[in-house]
Amino acid sequence: MLAVLFSLTIWTQLQWSAPASAAADPPALAKSAGQKWALKSVGNDKFVSAQLSSTGGEYAKLRARSATVGSWERFTLHTDDKGAHISLRNEGNGLFVSTDRNNTDKLRAQGDHIGSWEELQLTYAGSDQYGAYYKLYSEVAKLYVAAELGYAPTDPDYGVLRARTASASVGSWEKFRLVAVTDDNNHVGAVGDDTAQWGTPPAPAAPSPASANVMTWNLCGDANNGCANYLSTPDHMAGQVIGQLDDAGPGYTPDALFLEESCEKFAPSIETALENRTGTGWDVRFAPIYYNVTTAGGAAVLAQKECADATGYGDRGAYGVSVAVPDENTWYRAHILKSPAGAEQRAALCAAVTSKAVMYCGAHFSTGGTGWDDPDWSYHGYQRDELTGDEARARTAGYRVVFGGDLNVNPPARGWDGSQVLTPVYDDYRECAQLQDAGSARDGQNTTGNSKIDYIFGAGHTACAVSAGTWGSDHHALRSTTLLP
């Protein structure tokens, strides 16, 4: 009997103790420019909070109880099945909301990765004068989520969220609003053509002629099993980035890096590796790529695409693009680029370096051509214009601009399908391979297979090279020394 009781005690502690903070990786989450949401109960008009001050089986339980929004009330939406389901990640502890099957199906922010307990269906349930509202369906419990409002307001379970309602019984307790919220810096600066949140970057220092060493590289770091970087851990990927830099020579020091097909939790490891190599401080900023959520109505809702878990490591966070810049950076903005509805909603990310009066912007455009996301290349045109619009805003604010990334289209000189997409960009800027000659061929060395789809644009360049090695990716890195006139 004692052995049984001891086993039950250990099992209970494993199930109900607060998860280790390492699983959440707060440094990585703090550097993400992802959309944030608050969940508001229609039943009592209160925001849902993860109760992080509780312990044991009550730790991080969700309750509709708050009149204001802080980190406990902020969530990001994630999907690992292209928007068919969502998972909620709480900003306060960085963990995913689970339907706790061992604890009366309470919803608790306790999951360190997306599994069946963390999967929810988000379904449009109607709208009123205050906007749309939705139902949340727990896949593991096969029941709808309710805010338990039958308790007295002073009861510790008042407003607790629980998967407990059959579809025939759905009422106001089962209805929630998604309220778009942001942190103080509005890091999601634009969605498509809407740049209302872009704001104004801090005033730069007076520019003086200089140059910058810039590298762009598609890491191929998620779940493409055609790459050796398939399911890389953060430390492994940091080593690959340093390998690319070392291939340029032991004295090569970058000023900025654009990294595509990255995972959110790569950021701290890459940052540390850069600091160890260069002896200077770095910040690695991240912008997720999204999917449209299947809601059967209501306004468009986006969820961040999740990187696949790495074997022996676990959750690697959202999937997207990163920009590495000196650690003086405080102003950075993500741009969710207009993309085909059922495909990845691609991203760009800009970061300001005020002391050098330069804005660095990296992007990953949709895949174009017959049989791909953007078969007629029309969305590439939107994405091009949105990215160059960001550059125009930066220039108006007094910044020199350097931008590029994996733009997923061949250059104009090739004459291939879609190759004229970048003609307007070449008209206004010099690409790395052109150096400083506006009249030189709008072409360049291949960066993947028989294609050049990776670019660095600026006012001009004194050097341009494609790396000899791929370091586990299906792309070579492209490096420039870019003029800052």
JSON list of C-alpha atoms in Angstrom, two decimals, residues 31 213-217 219 234-246 249-259 262 266-285 322-327 479:
[
{"chain": "A", "resi": 31, "resn": "LYS", "atom": "CA", "xyz": [12.69, 38.59, -29.48]},
{"chain": "A", "resi": 213, "resn": "ASN", "atom": "CA", "xyz": [29.20, 43.25, -44.40]},
{"chain": "A", "resi": 214, "resn": "VAL", "atom": "CA", "xyz": [25.86, 41.53, -44.92]},
{"chain": "A", "resi": 215, "resn": "MET", "atom": "CA", "xyz": [25.01, 37.86, -45.32]},
{"chain": "A", "resi": 216, "resn": "THR", "atom": "CA", "xyz": [21.72, 36.23, -46.30]},
{"chain": "A", "resi": 217, "resn": "TRP", "atom": "CA", "xyz": [21.21, 32.50, -45.91]},
{"chain": "A", "resi": 219, "resn": "LEU", "atom": "CA", "xyz": [18.98, 27.84, -43.08]},
{"chain": "A", "resi": 234, "resn": "PRO", "atom": "CA", "xyz": [19.35, 25.63, -31.74]},
{"chain": "A", "resi": 235, "resn": "ASP", "atom": "CA", "xyz": [22.96, 24.90, -30.79]},
{"chain": "A", "resi": 236, "resn": "HIS", "atom": "CA", "xyz": [23.54, 22.88, -33.95]},
{"chain": "A", "resi": 237, "resn": "MET", "atom": "CA", "xyz": [22.12, 25.64, -36.12]},
{"chain": "A", "resi": 238, "resn": "ALA", "atom": "CA", "xyz": [24.22, 28.26, -34.37]},
{"chain": "A", "resi": 239, "resn": "GLY", "atom": "CA", "xyz": [27.28, 26.18, -35.24]},
{"chain": "A", "resi": 240, "resn": "GLN", "atom": "CA", "xyz": [26.21, 26.04, -38.90]},
{"chain": "A", "resi": 241, "resn": "VAL", "atom": "CA", "xyz": [25.86, 29.83, -39.04]},
{"chain": "A", "resi": 242, "resn": "ILE", "atom": "CA", "xyz": [29.35, 30.26, -37.61]},
{"chain": "A", "resi": 243, "resn": "GLY", "atom": "CA", "xyz": [30.61, 27.70, -40.13]},
{"chain": "A", "resi": 244, "resn": "GLN", "atom": "CA", "xyz": [29.30, 29.87, -42.96]},
{"chain": "A", "resi": 245, "resn": "LEU", "atom": "CA", "xyz": [31.04, 32.93, -41.51]},
{"chain": "A", "resi": 246, "resn": "ASP", "atom": "CA", "xyz": [34.30, 31.06, -40.99]},
{"chain": "A", "resi": 249, "resn": "GLY", "atom": "CA", "xyz": [37.77, 33.74, -43.58]},
{"chain": "A", "resi": 250, "resn": "PRO", "atom": "CA", "xyz": [38.72, 33.99, -39.91]},
{"chain": "A", "resi": 251, "resn": "GLY", "atom": "CA", "xyz": [38.79, 37.78, -40.12]},
{"chain": "A", "resi": 252, "resn": "TYR", "atom": "CA", "xyz": [35.33, 38.12, -41.67]},
{"chain": "A", "resi": 253, "resn": "THR", "atom": "CA", "xyz": [33.04, 40.09, -39.36]},
{"chain": "A", "resi": 254, "resn": "PRO", "atom": "CA", "xyz": [29.40, 40.60, -40.36]},
{"chain": "A", "resi": 255, "resn": "ASP", "atom": "CA", "xyz": [27.35, 43.70, -39.62]},
{"chain": "A", "resi": 256, "resn": "ALA", "atom": "CA", "xyz": [23.98, 42.04, -40.27]},
{"chain": "A", "resi": 257, "resn": "LEU", "atom": "CA", "xyz": [22.55, 38.65, -41.26]},
{"chain": "A", "resi": 258, "resn": "PHE", "atom": "CA", "xyz": [19.25, 37.73, -42.91]},
{"chain": "A", "resi": 259, "resn": "LEU", "atom": "CA", "xyz": [18.23, 34.15, -42.03]},
{"chain": "A", "resi": 262, "resn": "SER", "atom": "CA", "xyz": [14.54, 29.72, -39.16]},
{"chain": "A", "resi": 266, "resn": "PHE", "atom": "CA", "xyz": [17.31, 29.43, -32.68]},
{"chain": "A", "resi": 267, "resn": "ALA", "atom": "CA", "xyz": [17.66, 33.14, -31.80]},
{"chain": "A", "resi": 268, "resn": "PRO", "atom": "CA", "xyz": [19.45, 32.99, -28.41]},
{"chain": "A", "resi": 269, "resn": "SER", "atom": "CA", "xyz": [21.93, 30.30, -29.53]},
{"chain": "A", "resi": 270, "resn": "ILE", "atom": "CA", "xyz": [22.82, 32.14, -32.74]},
{"chain": "A", "resi": 271, "resn": "GLU", "atom": "CA", "xyz": [23.12, 35.38, -30.78]},
{"chain": "A", "resi": 272, "resn": "THR", "atom": "CA", "xyz": [25.52, 33.82, -28.27]},
{"chain": "A", "resi": 273, "resn": "ALA", "atom": "CA", "xyz": [27.57, 32.19, -31.02]},
{"chain": "A", "resi": 274, "resn": "LEU", "atom": "CA", "xyz": [27.91, 35.52, -32.85]},
{"chain": "A", "resi": 275, "resn": "GLU", "atom": "CA", "xyz": [28.97, 37.27, -29.67]},
{"chain": "A", "resi": 276, "resn": "ASN", "atom": "CA", "xyz": [31.57, 34.60, -28.91]},
{"chain": "A", "resi": 277, "resn": "ARG", "atom": "CA", "xyz": [32.99, 34.84, -32.44]},
{"chain": "A", "resi": 278, "resn": "THR", "atom": "CA", "xyz": [33.03, 38.64, -32.79]},
{"chain": "A", "resi": 279, "resn": "GLY", "atom": "CA", "xyz": [33.51, 39.82, -29.20]},
{"chain": "A", "resi": 280, "resn": "THR", "atom": "CA", "xyz": [30.63, 42.28, -29.65]},
{"chain": "A", "resi": 281, "resn": "GLY", "atom": "CA", "xyz": [26.96, 42.26, -28.64]},
{"chain": "A", "resi": 282, "resn": "TRP", "atom": "CA", "xyz": [24.20, 40.99, -30.95]},
{"chain": "A", "resi": 283, "resn": "ASP", "atom": "CA", "xyz": [20.42, 40.77, -31.10]},
{"chain": "A", "resi": 284, "resn": "VAL", "atom": "CA", "xyz": [18.65, 38.20, -33.26]},
{"chain": "A", "resi": 285, "resn": "ARG", "atom": "CA", "xyz": [15.09, 39.31, -34.00]},
{"chain": "A", "resi": 322, "resn": "SER", "atom": "CA", "xyz": [15.37, 36.27, -38.49]},
{"chain": "A", "resi": 323, "resn": "VAL", "atom": "CA", "xyz": [17.52, 39.38, -38.74]},
{"chain": "A", "resi": 324, "resn": "ALA", "atom": "CA", "xyz": [20.72, 39.55, -36.69]},
{"chain": "A", "resi": 325, "resn": "VAL", "atom": "CA", "xyz": [21.96, 43.06, -35.87]},
{"chain": "A", "resi": 326, "resn": "PRO", "atom": "CA", "xyz": [24.17, 44.75, -33.23]},
{"chain": "A", "resi": 327, "resn": "ASP", "atom": "CA", "xyz": [22.65, 44.73, -29.78]},
{"chain": "A", "resi": 479, "resn": "ARG", "atom": "CA", "xyz": [27.64, 37.75, -48.83]}
]
